[in-house]
Amino acid sequence: MSLGFQELEAAERPPTIMTSRLEGELLEVSMGPQHPSTHGVFRMNVALDGEIVRKLKPVFGYLHRNHEKIGENTSYLGSMPYTDRLDYFCSMTNNWAYALSVEKLAGIEVPERAEYLRVILAELTRLQNHASLLGFLLSDMGAWGTPLMYAFREREKILDLFESLSGSRMMCDYMRFGGCRVDASPEWLARAKEVVNRFPKFLDEFENLIVENEILIARTQNVGKLSPGLAISAGITGPMLRACGVNYDIRKVDGYGYYPRFKFRIPLGEHGDTYDRLMMRALEMRESIAILNQAFEQIPAGPVMNPKVKIRAFKPPVGEAYGRIEAPKGELGFYLISDGSSNPYRYRVRPPSFINLTILEDLCLGHTVADVMVILGSVDIVMGEVDR
Amino acid sequence: MIGTGILKGMAVTARNFVGSYFEKERLITVQYPEERSPLPENYRNFPFLIYDTEDAEAGLRCVACKICEKECPPQCIYIVKSEDKKPDYMGKPQFYPKIFDIDISVCMSCQICVEVCPFEAIKMDKVFELSTRERFDALRQGKDELSKSNTYYHSIHPIEAAEVDAKLAEAAAKKKPAAAPAAPTAGTSKSTPPSGS
Amino acid sequence: METLAEIKARTETVAPGARLEIVSNGSPSQQASLRIDNEHAVEIARFLRDDPELRLDFCSNVTGVDWLDRTIKKTVKVKQVVDGVEKEVDQISEEVIPGYLEAVYHLYSIARKHGPVIIRMRTADRTAETQLPSLTSIWRSAEFQEREIFDLYGIHFDGHPDLRRILMWDEFEDYPMRKDYREPDDYEYEPTPHDDVLEKAKRHYAPRPQLDGAEKITAQP
């Protein structure tokens, strides 16, 4: 499948910059943890040969608070607000992944309206995550402020929607196992519809800003190329995997929620470079808008909470379950083992941005140190989730 | 031609720059302390306790059942239950919290205390300008600071408060035949007249 | 996709001598798993990845689980003669299962779009023999996740290319995700102490005089 947006064909792309090896020792540089482009407290130990990266070791743990241990010491309900703080850009999808796993563990059914609301909120989350990612990525490349502010302006409208529905902009804590906490009013749905209807205008404008920009093309095309084989083996998921041309989207494969009811396409990349990863986000936002428009039309009336579910003193049967969803950053999974008590015996988060960093060294080798920031930006990490 | 992409981008920037003078949508920042964007009905910040009638001490709905203390994920609520019973706003003798502290430096505004409270006694506030000069005790809110009237609740969450009132009234109406004979005796024995009903 | 029993049967033909066991799962999720033995683990993993029917090329989630020593009480009804009358008497037998550490791998197939197949490996015990073979050579995605298990659970993965602590700092000694981990006594003053914080507070600070005796009342009902 062709992307159709590339101005330059692969043959015309400039070859990767490779200078001849300099004489002398490798210079070891510690990048981060206090660095504006590391998206939080993330450090990389980089060995440089001139400006070329020869070795790169990521160092984690600056934001580690042992989320999993907290989860094991808290009730099933009490873990829900903590999941907001994993990937603090996408609390709605975190909630959904956790709720889905608990629902699998205890065999809970979710009312139809709640499933629709979840789809709507997850896709709104995807819109705001991808929009701000594009802004941050451009900021990493040196386009300070301007594109980021445009992206944040759009994100603000979606956060306002979250706020008026759940009460909080980022720490939504909205979903519960067996449904959603509060129902969305018709006015809220109308407002959301309006925001979504205006979103393509922003996308057109933003694509005008970046897609053909020669500087951006020079900085991103052929930088950080990832082969499909390595991507699959390294467990890369989400837009990063699809940028390599691997057609794997959990929304289609697992068909969780009511995604099989919606018509949407999965954008695929061809080269697996930073440019494709960047465009993958722009194209996914278009598809999210398509899903949202269908969801607004189809959403039925009814309850948003399964009345049989006890929120307090919730004790699922003994057993284990792994539930996963397609979060904006990749596959977000929760693995829960229940011993029949009110706390999970094992509570494991499968963080997409952590596992997507597995191949960071492979992507950066042979590129200049300035490209490391661009590649890291295109991986799309949030340290709250990487370090947990 | 090389450079057209950059020019296109420049046009977008120019449109946004000029547009920010004319279109509200392109300039959404608010000059905060002077101007404020309105908070939505559902906005939540930190919990507070509701009392009915005029008296904060006698009208407190909380009966110190400690469910919220147990369920609070970051464990920021501290309750010490009373040893004696006092008539509540309905005139029924109930335990009351001797101490009810919320450490708002620990609270993460998750609203779980509100969800689990069976007495509609704890609700979410909208006050967010709470900075203090001291880290610990200044951010611990005691019972006096936490208690706020139902009227205040109506002023911040009008729709939700009306629903809660309707629910409580319904529950009271159901209980009335059974509770009616008990109420006066409880009131006289403690020499405080039941203010509600 | 094949059932787990079929996968087990086919794996046994490929890796002769391998001891496989289906671990049942009582929850409604119906996700039973396959326990593989440590000696044949890499061989079995390669088979699962490369077999054209299965093609489990995507190792999604790798995680550790700590199982403490458990005592399982079994109640069996036994007929006994009590005072000349035959009666059914409950006989309680106790079985102690020694603790072990477990590594769980959730495998999916991107090529054939099925899954999950869950495999698990167990260490011999929790203290001395905590070695497991590393599957990083089969699935690269296990690299950081096995490091994380080593960091938090203390399972040593033989054959891992870079087994260092990942989330905790290098000098850290204990394994924080183990069930018997005791956190260091680093109590910090909290204005609202209860339960175990209160216990700690009592050890570190004088009671709060301004509360007029209330500190004597514990958080217990």
PDB file of C-alpha atoms in Angstrom, chain A residues 231-322:
ATOM      1  CA  ALA A 231      10.388  -4.728  14.531  1.00  0.00           C
ATOM      2  CA  ILE A 232       8.343  -7.914  14.939  1.00  0.00           C
ATOM      3  CA  SER A 233      11.084  -9.726  16.824  1.00  0.00           C
ATOM      4  CA  ALA A 234      11.633  -6.793  19.161  1.00  0.00           C
ATOM      5  CA  GLY A 235       7.958  -6.578  20.002  1.00  0.00           C
ATOM      6  CA  ILE A 236       7.488  -3.124  18.540  1.00  0.00           C
ATOM      7  CA  THR A 237       3.824  -2.214  18.387  1.00  0.00           C
ATOM      8  CA  GLY A 238       1.592   0.625  17.401  1.00  0.00           C
ATOM      9  CA  PRO A 239       2.342   3.248  14.757  1.00  0.00           C
ATOM     10  CA  MET A 240       6.032   2.351  14.889  1.00  0.00           C
ATOM     11  CA  LEU A 241       5.365  -1.195  13.734  1.00  0.00           C
ATOM     12  CA  ARG A 242       2.940  -0.114  11.066  1.00  0.00           C
ATOM     13  CA  ALA A 243       5.425   2.435   9.748  1.00  0.00           C
ATOM     14  CA  CYS A 244       7.551  -0.577   8.710  1.00  0.00           C
ATOM     15  CA  GLY A 245       4.654  -1.894   6.672  1.00  0.00           C
ATOM     16  CA  VAL A 246       3.501  -4.608   9.061  1.00  0.00           C
ATOM     17  CA  ASN A 247      -0.257  -4.727   9.106  1.00  0.00           C
ATOM     18  CA  TYR A 248      -1.004  -5.383  12.766  1.00  0.00           C
ATOM     19  CA  ASP A 249      -3.531  -3.337  14.646  1.00  0.00           C
ATOM     20  CA  ILE A 250      -5.076  -4.841  17.764  1.00  0.00           C
ATOM     21  CA  ARG A 251      -8.287  -2.975  17.070  1.00  0.00           C
ATOM     22  CA  LYS A 252      -8.661  -5.189  13.981  1.00  0.00           C
ATOM     23  CA  VAL A 253      -6.935  -8.352  15.217  1.00  0.00           C
ATOM     24  CA  ASP A 254      -8.589  -8.709  18.622  1.00  0.00           C
ATOM     25  CA  GLY A 255     -11.691  -6.729  17.749  1.00  0.00           C
ATOM     26  CA  TYR A 256     -12.138  -5.639  21.342  1.00  0.00           C
ATOM     27  CA  GLY A 257     -14.776  -3.110  22.284  1.00  0.00           C
ATOM     28  CA  TYR A 258     -17.009  -2.502  19.288  1.00  0.00           C
ATOM     29  CA  TYR A 259     -14.231  -1.865  16.812  1.00  0.00           C
ATOM     30  CA  PRO A 260     -15.445  -4.555  14.362  1.00  0.00           C
ATOM     31  CA  ARG A 261     -18.575  -2.428  13.906  1.00  0.00           C
ATOM     32  CA  PHE A 262     -16.638   0.512  12.522  1.00  0.00           C
ATOM     33  CA  LYS A 263     -15.218   0.911   9.064  1.00  0.00           C
ATOM     34  CA  PHE A 264     -11.689   2.210   9.145  1.00  0.00           C
ATOM     35  CA  ARG A 265      -8.441   1.596   7.368  1.00  0.00           C
ATOM     36  CA  ILE A 266      -5.012   0.978   8.827  1.00  0.00           C
ATOM     37  CA  PRO A 267      -2.360   3.246   7.385  1.00  0.00           C
ATOM     38  CA  LEU A 268       0.896   1.476   6.620  1.00  0.00           C
ATOM     39  CA  GLY A 269       4.341   2.838   5.959  1.00  0.00           C
ATOM     40  CA  GLU A 270       6.881   1.633   3.472  1.00  0.00           C
ATOM     41  CA  HIS A 271      10.344   2.545   4.673  1.00  0.00           C
ATOM     42  CA  GLY A 272      10.104   2.399   8.435  1.00  0.00           C
ATOM     43  CA  ASP A 273      12.064   5.610   8.818  1.00  0.00           C
ATOM     44  CA  THR A 274      11.310   8.582  11.009  1.00  0.00           C
ATOM     45  CA  TYR A 275       9.334  10.314   8.282  1.00  0.00           C
ATOM     46  CA  ASP A 276       7.026   7.324   7.914  1.00  0.00           C
ATOM     47  CA  ARG A 277       6.566   7.135  11.657  1.00  0.00           C
ATOM     48  CA  LEU A 278       5.661  10.799  11.707  1.00  0.00           C
ATOM     49  CA  MET A 279       3.198  10.504   8.842  1.00  0.00           C
ATOM     50  CA  MET A 280       1.701   7.388  10.370  1.00  0.00           C
ATOM     51  CA  ARG A 281       0.407   9.556  13.195  1.00  0.00           C
ATOM     52  CA  ALA A 282      -1.089  12.091  10.823  1.00  0.00           C
ATOM     53  CA  LEU A 283      -2.853   9.371   8.841  1.00  0.00           C
ATOM     54  CA  GLU A 284      -4.072   7.559  11.948  1.00  0.00           C
ATOM     55  CA  MET A 285      -5.709  10.738  13.120  1.00  0.00           C
ATOM     56  CA  ARG A 286      -7.752  10.826   9.899  1.00  0.00           C
ATOM     57  CA  GLU A 287      -8.923   7.274  10.541  1.00  0.00           C
ATOM     58  CA  SER A 288      -9.740   8.104  14.151  1.00  0.00           C
ATOM     59  CA  ILE A 289     -11.972  10.897  12.919  1.00  0.00           C
ATOM     60  CA  ALA A 290     -13.746   8.397  10.670  1.00  0.00           C
ATOM     61  CA  ILE A 291     -14.316   6.070  13.650  1.00  0.00           C
ATOM     62  CA  LEU A 292     -15.527   8.948  15.804  1.00  0.00           C
ATOM     63  CA  ASN A 293     -18.033  10.106  13.224  1.00  0.00           C
ATOM     64  CA  GLN A 294     -19.477   6.613  12.965  1.00  0.00           C
ATOM     65  CA  ALA A 295     -19.573   6.248  16.735  1.00  0.00           C
ATOM     66  CA  PHE A 296     -21.457   9.536  17.181  1.00  0.00           C
ATOM     67  CA  GLU A 297     -24.070   8.314  14.738  1.00  0.00           C
ATOM     68  CA  GLN A 298     -24.450   4.831  16.164  1.00  0.00           C
ATOM     69  CA  ILE A 299     -24.259   5.435  19.898  1.00  0.00           C
ATOM     70  CA  PRO A 300     -27.391   3.981  21.518  1.00  0.00           C
ATOM     71  CA  ALA A 301     -29.159   5.105  24.659  1.00  0.00           C
ATOM     72  CA  GLY A 302     -29.003   2.979  27.759  1.00  0.00           C
ATOM     73  CA  PRO A 303     -27.086   2.435  30.959  1.00  0.00           C
ATOM     74  CA  VAL A 304     -23.322   2.960  31.112  1.00  0.00           C
ATOM     75  CA  MET A 305     -22.660   0.633  33.994  1.00  0.00           C
ATOM     76  CA  ASN A 306     -23.310  -3.051  34.423  1.00  0.00           C
ATOM     77  CA  PRO A 307     -25.580  -3.104  37.510  1.00  0.00           C
ATOM     78  CA  LYS A 308     -24.330  -6.530  38.603  1.00  0.00           C
ATOM     79  CA  VAL A 309     -20.783  -5.330  39.216  1.00  0.00           C
ATOM     80  CA  LYS A 310     -19.828  -4.526  42.755  1.00  0.00           C
ATOM     81  CA  ILE A 311     -17.287  -1.743  42.711  1.00  0.00           C
ATOM     82  CA  ARG A 312     -16.439  -2.033  46.367  1.00  0.00           C
ATOM     83  CA  ALA A 313     -14.988  -5.270  47.761  1.00  0.00           C
ATOM     84  CA  PHE A 314     -14.637  -6.604  44.266  1.00  0.00           C
ATOM     85  CA  LYS A 315     -13.212 -10.115  44.288  1.00  0.00           C
ATOM     86  CA  PRO A 316     -12.705 -11.854  40.959  1.00  0.00           C
ATOM     87  CA  PRO A 317     -12.412 -15.651  40.812  1.00  0.00           C
ATOM     88  CA  VAL A 318      -9.011 -17.308  41.121  1.00  0.00           C
ATOM     89  CA  GLY A 319      -7.161 -17.289  37.832  1.00  0.00           C
ATOM     90  CA  GLU A 320      -5.283 -15.022  35.512  1.00  0.00           C
ATOM     91  CA  ALA A 321      -5.991 -12.888  32.473  1.00  0.00           C
ATOM     92  CA  TYR A 322      -4.053 -10.837  29.989  1.00  0.00           C
TER      93      TYR A 322
END
